[in-house]
Short mmCIF file of C-alpha atoms in Angstrom, two decimals:
data_model
loop_
_atom_site.label_atom_id
_atom_site.label_comp_id
_atom_site.label_asym_id
_atom_site.label_seq_id
_atom_site.Cartn_x
_atom_site.Cartn_y
_atom_site.Cartn_z
CA MET A 1 -44.87 -2.79 -22.29
CA THR A 2 -43.87 -0.62 -18.22
CA SER A 3 -46.49 -1.38 -15.66
CA PRO A 4 -47.42 1.73 -13.61
CA ASP A 5 -45.70 0.20 -10.65
CA ARG A 6 -42.31 -0.50 -12.44
CA PRO A 7 -40.46 2.35 -13.94
CA ALA A 8 -38.77 2.92 -17.58
CA PRO A 9 -35.89 1.30 -16.80
CA LEU A 10 -33.03 3.88 -16.89
CA ALA A 11 -30.90 5.19 -20.71
CA PRO A 12 -27.32 4.41 -19.28
CA PHE A 13 -24.73 7.56 -19.95
CA THR A 14 -22.92 7.00 -22.91
CA VAL A 15 -19.52 7.47 -24.03
CA ASP A 16 -20.00 11.41 -24.98
CA ASP A 17 -22.25 11.87 -21.83
CA TYR A 18 -18.55 11.10 -20.39
CA ARG A 19 -16.75 12.51 -22.79
CA ALA A 20 -18.23 15.73 -21.85
CA ARG A 21 -17.89 15.14 -18.68
CA MET A 22 -13.58 14.63 -18.58
CA ALA A 23 -13.96 18.11 -21.10
CA ARG A 24 -15.32 20.18 -18.09
CA ALA A 25 -13.38 19.13 -15.92
CA ALA A 26 -9.37 20.24 -17.66
CA GLU A 27 -11.42 23.19 -18.94
CA ASP A 28 -12.71 24.55 -14.98
CA ALA A 29 -9.09 23.01 -14.03
CA ASP A 30 -7.18 25.09 -16.35
CA ALA A 31 -9.92 28.21 -15.40
CA ALA A 32 -8.39 27.62 -12.45
CA GLY A 33 -5.37 27.92 -12.99
CA LEU A 34 -4.41 24.00 -12.94
CA ALA A 35 -2.03 22.06 -14.89
CA GLY A 36 -4.99 19.30 -15.14
CA VAL A 37 -6.91 16.89 -12.80
CA LEU A 38 -5.20 13.27 -11.77
CA VAL A 39 -7.97 11.02 -10.70
CA ALA A 40 -7.89 7.83 -9.05
CA PRO A 41 -9.70 4.72 -8.51
CA GLY A 42 -13.50 5.93 -7.07
CA PRO A 43 -15.50 8.46 -7.30
CA ASP A 44 -14.37 10.67 -9.51
CA LEU A 45 -12.97 7.88 -11.79
CA VAL A 46 -15.95 6.15 -11.74
CA HIS A 47 -18.24 9.92 -12.82
CA LEU A 48 -15.21 11.14 -14.82
CA THR A 49 -15.04 7.57 -16.71
CA GLY A 50 -17.83 4.95 -15.57
CA TYR A 51 -13.91 2.67 -14.69
CA ARG A 52 -14.12 1.42 -10.94
CA PRO A 53 -11.66 -1.26 -10.81
CA THR A 54 -12.41 -4.02 -8.75
CA ALA A 55 -10.11 -3.34 -5.78
CA ALA A 56 -7.04 0.60 -4.81
CA THR A 57 -4.22 -1.07 -4.99
CA GLU A 58 -0.20 -0.81 -5.02
CA ARG A 59 -0.63 -0.75 -9.19
CA LEU A 60 -0.67 2.79 -10.17
CA THR A 61 -4.11 4.12 -11.96
CA LEU A 62 -4.46 7.28 -12.48
CA LEU A 63 -6.41 9.48 -15.11
CA VAL A 64 -4.97 12.83 -16.28
CA LEU A 65 -6.68 15.01 -17.76
CA ARG A 66 -5.34 19.00 -19.15
CA ALA A 67 -6.91 21.23 -21.52
CA GLY A 68 -5.46 21.23 -24.53
CA HIS A 69 -4.52 17.01 -24.36
CA ASP A 70 -7.00 13.45 -25.58
CA PRO A 71 -7.94 12.39 -21.68
CA VAL A 72 -5.01 9.41 -21.02
CA LEU A 73 -5.84 6.50 -17.91
CA VAL A 74 -2.83 5.09 -16.99
CA VAL A 75 -3.05 1.17 -15.74
CA PRO A 76 -1.99 -1.98 -15.06
CA ALA A 77 -1.31 -4.94 -18.07
CA LEU A 78 -2.98 -6.88 -16.05
CA GLU A 79 -6.22 -4.75 -15.02
CA ALA A 80 -6.69 -3.36 -18.72
CA ALA A 81 -9.09 -5.68 -20.85
CA ASP A 82 -11.23 -4.61 -17.30
CA ALA A 83 -11.07 -0.42 -18.42
CA ALA A 84 -11.54 -1.08 -21.94
CA HIS A 85 -14.50 -2.22 -21.89
CA ALA A 86 -15.45 1.30 -18.78
CA ALA A 87 -18.95 2.59 -20.67
CA GLY A 88 -16.36 6.10 -21.24
CA ALA A 89 -13.16 3.77 -22.54
CA GLY A 90 -13.80 4.99 -25.98
CA ALA A 91 -13.37 8.66 -24.83
CA LEU A 92 -9.26 8.98 -24.13
CA THR A 93 -6.21 6.27 -25.00
CA LEU A 94 -5.82 3.64 -21.73
CA ARG A 95 -1.84 3.53 -21.87
CA ASP A 96 -1.17 0.25 -19.65
CA TRP A 97 1.90 -0.59 -17.82
CA THR A 98 4.16 -4.07 -16.47
CA ASP A 99 4.44 -5.63 -12.76
CA ALA A 100 8.19 -4.71 -14.56
CA ALA A 101 8.19 -0.96 -15.45
CA ASP A 102 8.08 2.03 -13.73
CA PRO A 103 4.22 3.55 -14.22
CA TYR A 104 5.24 6.81 -12.59
CA ALA A 105 7.76 7.29 -14.72
CA LEU A 106 5.14 6.58 -17.25
CA SER A 107 2.68 9.29 -15.31
CA ALA A 108 5.40 11.25 -15.67
CA GLU A 109 5.81 12.29 -18.85
CA LEU A 110 1.69 12.85 -19.31
CA LEU A 111 2.34 16.31 -17.03
CA ALA A 112 3.66 19.01 -16.88
CA PRO A 113 7.46 18.55 -14.75
CA ASP A 114 6.00 22.79 -13.05
CA GLY A 115 2.81 22.03 -12.48
CA ARG A 116 0.14 22.50 -10.25
CA PHE A 117 -2.76 19.97 -10.12
CA GLY A 118 -5.67 19.34 -9.23
CA VAL A 119 -6.37 15.29 -6.91
CA SER A 120 -8.55 13.08 -6.02
CA ASP A 121 -8.66 13.10 -2.93
CA ASN A 122 -8.53 9.72 -2.25
CA THR A 123 -4.98 9.15 -3.92
CA TRP A 124 -2.96 7.10 -2.33
CA ALA A 125 -0.33 8.79 -0.72
CA LEU A 126 1.67 6.42 -2.25
CA HIS A 127 1.06 6.92 -5.24
CA LEU A 128 0.96 10.87 -5.34
CA LEU A 129 4.69 11.10 -3.15
CA ALA A 130 6.61 8.48 -5.90
CA LEU A 131 4.94 10.91 -9.20
CA GLN A 132 6.66 13.66 -7.05
CA GLN A 133 9.72 12.49 -6.30
CA ARG A 134 9.32 11.91 -10.36
CA LEU A 135 8.68 15.35 -10.52
CA PRO A 136 9.73 17.42 -7.89
CA ASP A 137 8.45 21.01 -9.44
CA THR A 138 4.84 20.39 -9.53
CA SER A 139 2.88 20.61 -6.47
CA TYR A 140 -0.78 19.29 -5.54
CA ALA A 141 -4.30 20.66 -4.29
CA SER A 142 -7.20 18.30 -3.41
CA LEU A 143 -9.81 18.25 -6.04
CA THR A 144 -12.74 19.43 -2.82
CA GLU A 145 -10.72 22.26 -2.24
CA ALA A 146 -9.75 22.99 -5.99
CA LEU A 147 -12.77 22.32 -7.79
CA PRO A 148 -15.83 21.31 -4.90
CA MET A 149 -17.94 22.12 -8.48
CA LEU A 150 -16.93 18.79 -10.30
CA ARG A 151 -19.14 16.86 -9.20
CA ALA A 152 -22.07 18.43 -7.92
CA VAL A 153 -24.34 20.21 -11.03
CA LYS A 154 -26.10 17.02 -11.73
CA ASP A 155 -27.43 16.43 -15.69
CA ALA A 156 -30.90 15.50 -15.96
CA ALA A 157 -30.03 11.54 -16.23
CA GLU A 158 -28.33 12.15 -13.13
CA LEU A 159 -31.35 13.58 -11.63
CA ALA A 160 -33.53 10.98 -13.37
CA ARG A 161 -30.88 8.80 -11.13
CA LEU A 162 -31.86 10.34 -7.62
CA ALA A 163 -35.72 10.94 -8.61
CA ALA A 164 -35.10 6.98 -8.02
CA ALA A 165 -33.12 6.39 -5.92
CA GLY A 166 -35.07 9.06 -3.67
CA ALA A 167 -38.52 7.74 -4.54
CA ALA A 168 -37.18 3.81 -3.82
CA ALA A 169 -36.28 4.69 0.33
CA ASP A 170 -39.54 6.74 0.42
CA ALA A 171 -41.47 3.16 -0.75
CA THR A 172 -39.19 1.32 2.29
CA TYR A 173 -39.93 4.31 4.77
CA GLU A 174 -43.74 4.15 3.85
CA GLN A 175 -42.84 -0.34 5.11
CA ILE A 176 -41.18 0.27 7.80
CA LEU A 177 -43.46 2.51 9.15
CA LYS A 178 -45.86 -0.79 8.90
CA VAL A 179 -43.34 -3.04 11.72
CA ARG A 180 -43.06 -3.46 15.11
CA PHE A 181 -40.29 -1.37 17.08
CA SER A 182 -41.36 -2.34 20.52
CA GLY A 183 -39.84 -5.75 22.10
CA ARG A 184 -36.94 -5.81 18.75
CA ARG A 185 -33.37 -4.82 18.68
CA GLU A 186 -32.29 -2.16 16.81
CA THR A 187 -30.13 -4.87 14.47
CA ASP A 188 -33.01 -5.87 13.53
CA VAL A 189 -35.50 -2.83 12.39
CA ALA A 190 -31.78 -1.44 10.33
CA ALA A 191 -31.82 -5.44 8.99
CA ASP A 192 -35.50 -4.56 7.96
CA LEU A 193 -34.99 -1.38 6.19
CA ALA A 194 -31.04 -2.85 4.25
CA SER A 195 -33.67 -5.30 2.64
CA LEU A 196 -36.18 -3.66 2.07
CA LEU A 197 -33.54 -0.64 0.17
CA ARG A 198 -32.15 -4.07 -1.98
CA GLU A 199 -36.24 -4.79 -1.98
CA HIS A 200 -36.74 -1.25 -4.08
CA GLY A 201 -33.72 -1.56 -6.07
CA HIS A 202 -30.52 -0.92 -4.21
CA GLU A 203 -27.83 -2.54 -5.22
CA GLN A 204 -25.40 -1.36 -1.85
CA VAL A 205 -26.78 -0.52 0.99
CA ASP A 206 -24.70 2.55 2.87
CA PHE A 207 -25.98 3.02 5.68
CA THR A 208 -28.72 1.34 8.28
CA VAL A 209 -28.98 4.50 11.39
CA VAL A 210 -32.07 3.05 13.93
CA GLY A 211 -31.30 5.16 17.27
CA SER A 212 -33.92 4.80 20.00
CA GLY A 213 -34.15 6.19 23.25
CA PRO A 214 -31.05 7.99 23.99
CA ASN A 215 -29.04 6.75 21.71
CA GLY A 216 -31.17 8.53 19.44
CA ALA A 217 -29.19 11.59 20.24
CA ASN A 218 -25.62 9.65 18.44
CA PRO A 219 -26.49 11.26 15.39
CA HIS A 220 -24.67 8.68 13.68
CA HIS A 221 -25.54 5.51 15.87
CA GLU A 222 -24.63 2.46 15.08
CA ALA A 223 -27.54 0.53 15.36
CA GLY A 224 -27.28 -1.43 18.12
CA ASP A 225 -28.60 -4.51 20.47
CA ARG A 226 -31.41 -1.87 22.67
CA THR A 227 -34.32 -3.20 22.46
CA ILE A 228 -36.53 -0.54 21.63
CA GLY A 229 -39.16 -0.13 24.37
CA HIS A 230 -43.06 1.29 23.92
CA GLY A 231 -42.28 4.94 24.43
CA ASP A 232 -39.49 5.51 22.53
CA MET A 233 -38.08 7.69 19.79
CA VAL A 234 -36.47 6.70 17.75
CA VAL A 235 -34.72 7.96 14.33
CA LEU A 236 -33.92 6.27 11.01
CA ASP A 237 -32.01 6.96 8.35
CA PHE A 238 -30.74 4.99 5.90
CA GLY A 239 -29.69 5.20 2.41
CA GLY A 240 -27.62 3.72 -0.50
CA LEU A 241 -26.92 3.58 -4.22
CA LYS A 242 -29.34 2.91 -6.08
CA HIS A 243 -28.71 2.93 -10.21
CA GLY A 244 -24.85 4.38 -9.56
CA TYR A 245 -26.85 6.48 -7.11
CA GLY A 246 -26.91 8.22 -4.26
CA SER A 247 -30.33 7.98 -1.41
CA ASP A 248 -30.41 9.42 1.48
CA THR A 249 -33.52 9.80 4.38
CA SER A 250 -34.43 10.50 7.67
CA ARG A 251 -37.60 10.56 9.28
CA THR A 252 -38.29 9.60 13.64
CA VAL A 253 -40.50 7.97 14.50
CA HIS A 254 -42.74 7.48 17.47
CA VAL A 255 -43.54 3.97 20.06
CA GLY A 256 -46.95 4.43 20.65
CA GLU A 257 -48.29 8.36 21.71
CA PRO A 258 -45.79 10.82 22.70
CA THR A 259 -45.43 13.74 25.43
CA ALA A 260 -45.65 16.88 24.25
CA GLU A 261 -41.71 17.82 24.79
CA GLU A 262 -40.74 15.19 22.20
CA GLN A 263 -44.27 16.41 20.43
CA ARG A 264 -42.63 20.07 20.07
CA VAL A 265 -38.64 19.07 19.56
CA HIS A 266 -39.77 17.42 16.67
CA ASP A 267 -42.20 19.96 15.64
CA ILE A 268 -39.39 22.41 16.67
CA VAL A 269 -37.29 20.23 13.95
CA ARG A 270 -39.97 20.19 11.06
CA GLU A 271 -39.68 23.26 10.94
CA ALA A 272 -36.67 24.03 10.94
CA GLN A 273 -36.48 21.85 7.76
CA GLU A 274 -39.05 23.45 6.74
CA ALA A 275 -38.07 27.10 6.20
CA GLY A 276 -34.01 25.21 5.46
CA VAL A 277 -35.37 23.48 2.41
CA ARG A 278 -37.63 27.31 1.39
CA ALA A 279 -33.97 29.10 1.30
CA VAL A 280 -32.86 26.44 -1.50
CA ARG A 281 -33.05 29.38 -4.74
CA PRO A 282 -29.74 29.59 -6.85
CA GLY A 283 -27.87 32.11 -6.15
CA ALA A 284 -28.13 31.86 -2.41
CA ALA A 285 -24.95 30.60 -0.85
CA CYS A 286 -24.53 26.66 0.62
CA GLN A 287 -24.27 28.51 4.62
CA ASP A 288 -27.47 30.16 3.60
CA ILE A 289 -29.68 27.17 4.53
CA ASP A 290 -27.64 26.46 7.16
CA ARG A 291 -28.35 29.62 8.64
CA ALA A 292 -32.06 28.92 8.02
CA ALA A 293 -32.20 25.86 9.94
CA ARG A 294 -30.24 26.62 12.30
CA ALA A 295 -32.49 30.11 13.32
CA VAL A 296 -35.12 28.43 13.83
CA ILE A 297 -33.88 25.70 15.90
CA THR A 298 -31.19 28.46 17.76
CA GLY A 299 -35.13 31.17 17.66
CA SER A 300 -36.48 27.80 20.16
CA GLY A 301 -33.69 27.46 22.35
CA TYR A 302 -32.03 23.80 20.72
CA GLY A 303 -28.84 26.13 19.03
CA GLU A 304 -27.03 24.18 21.21
CA ARG A 305 -27.50 20.71 20.59
CA PHE A 306 -27.96 21.34 16.73
CA ILE A 307 -24.42 20.01 16.52
CA HIS A 308 -23.98 18.73 12.79
CA ARG A 309 -24.20 20.76 9.44
CA THR A 310 -27.73 21.54 7.66
CA GLY A 311 -26.47 19.80 5.43
CA HIS A 312 -24.00 17.17 2.50
CA GLY A 313 -23.92 16.27 -1.38
CA ILE A 314 -25.20 13.18 -2.56
CA GLY A 315 -24.02 12.09 -6.59
CA VAL A 316 -21.85 8.92 -6.67
CA THR A 317 -21.22 9.18 -3.26
CA THR A 318 -23.60 9.06 -0.59
CA HIS A 319 -21.44 12.00 1.30
CA GLU A 320 -19.60 14.43 -1.24
CA PRO A 321 -19.28 18.62 -1.90
CA PRO A 322 -21.06 20.66 -1.13
CA TYR A 323 -22.01 20.96 2.67
CA MET A 324 -24.72 22.97 4.47
CA ILE A 325 -22.74 24.81 7.14
CA GLU A 326 -21.93 28.35 8.32
CA GLY A 327 -18.81 30.20 6.74
CA GLU A 328 -19.64 28.37 3.31
CA GLU A 329 -20.38 30.54 0.82
CA GLN A 330 -20.27 28.53 -2.53
CA PRO A 331 -23.54 30.22 -4.63
CA LEU A 332 -26.69 26.71 -5.33
CA VAL A 333 -26.43 26.14 -8.69
CA GLU A 334 -29.19 25.27 -11.19
CA GLY A 335 -29.03 20.58 -10.36
CA MET A 336 -27.19 21.25 -7.68
CA CYS A 337 -28.64 18.15 -5.45
CA PHE A 338 -27.50 17.48 -1.34
CA SER A 339 -29.27 16.82 2.69
CA VAL A 340 -31.33 19.30 4.34
CA GLU A 341 -31.32 17.03 7.58
CA PRO A 342 -31.66 19.75 10.36
CA GLY A 343 -31.85 18.16 14.34
CA ILE A 344 -31.82 17.74 17.59
CA TYR A 345 -29.88 15.75 20.17
CA LEU A 346 -31.41 15.57 23.59
CA PRO A 347 -28.59 13.80 25.53
CA GLY A 348 -29.20 10.71 28.22
CA ARG A 349 -33.12 11.28 26.79
CA PHE A 350 -33.72 11.31 22.39
CA GLY A 351 -32.87 12.59 19.13
CA VAL A 352 -34.35 13.86 16.64
CA ARG A 353 -33.45 14.03 12.43
CA ILE A 354 -35.56 14.89 9.65
CA GLU A 355 -33.87 14.94 6.07
CA ASP A 356 -34.95 15.03 2.34
CA ILE A 357 -32.84 15.13 -0.26
CA VAL A 358 -33.77 17.90 -2.08
CA THR A 359 -32.08 20.09 -6.30
CA VAL A 360 -31.96 23.40 -7.07
CA THR A 361 -34.30 24.54 -9.88
CA PRO A 362 -34.56 27.43 -11.07
CA ASP A 363 -37.10 29.41 -8.91
CA GLY A 364 -36.47 27.69 -5.88
CA GLY A 365 -35.51 23.49 -4.88
CA ARG A 366 -37.56 20.75 -5.29
CA ARG A 367 -37.03 17.92 -3.00
CA LEU A 368 -37.05 14.22 -3.80
CA ASN A 369 -37.77 12.76 -1.15
CA THR A 370 -42.30 12.78 -0.34
CA THR A 371 -43.11 11.10 2.38
CA ALA A 372 -44.52 12.78 5.68
CA ARG A 373 -42.74 14.15 7.74
CA GLU A 374 -45.16 14.67 10.32
CA LEU A 375 -44.31 12.48 14.32
CA ALA A 376 -45.92 9.21 12.85
CA GLN A 377 -46.15 6.66 15.39
CA VAL A 378 -45.30 2.36 15.02
CA GLU A 379 -46.02 0.13 17.04
#
């Protein structure tokens, strides 16, 4: 039996899950006027096939998806056995090539000679240029531009993984509040965060931002050797992958009693974050989330100190489309997951950021992070 504090393991994705994803990608490409989708090693390949090569190399690996055609994965012969064991391999055809062969000629046979293709963003220029040399009448667009919703809408199994990752990040935050901050370096607290994320099931830790005092005014500050002192505001932003899906949460804590100004700035950010979450609903534009959060901070006189977008998508990576930023008119769809993370950054003094992952529900939004958003005091 599963103990109350140890949830049942999540069922693995099936070959049918991957078959449906590849079919949907091909159909969406066709609807967008594309001849197909070309996917190199990276998060898109993992999402569509379950295949994660040990490393992307100069040897071409390329998934070709076209409406009305069976999916084909072109793969080096020395890696074909690994590819054949991927969870989605049963839903595609493997075409391997030896080092003596021309993989671009092989791939060109699978493409429309004058088609426009969506290409995964992290495809090497080496491969794309060689393919275009074989088919000079083809053209290409990044998947972020051509199919921004490719991985944006999560199914129930994906949402369960994101929820589990969020719960693990929440448990990490609850425990980090109990450690000593004062007198320790930022890197010490960052190491605690990484250790706790792994303790709570993360197989990969992507970032552990610990920005104390003036370092908190840098949104992506790398934890350094600064010693945290009494009276410091400390921004914590941490996350990674659990069950292959991302966590990402931010809270700001204070070492000892905050000043009235520090408390006020934190309250403004908390109100802005709440406004952003309240704006989440199907049909709202991504930019509406940014506008709702930013309006609170701007109305409080700190508009110039909110220097980044309000949020980003999350899934098999911790940062992916869609983005909650002015100008992004993509409507929200049930099942989309993204961060809502406004902040205020006062150079040379301190910063505040509060972040939750939110998923779009039929009638609004649901947070996947549930820890307290009030300003916590630590020792």
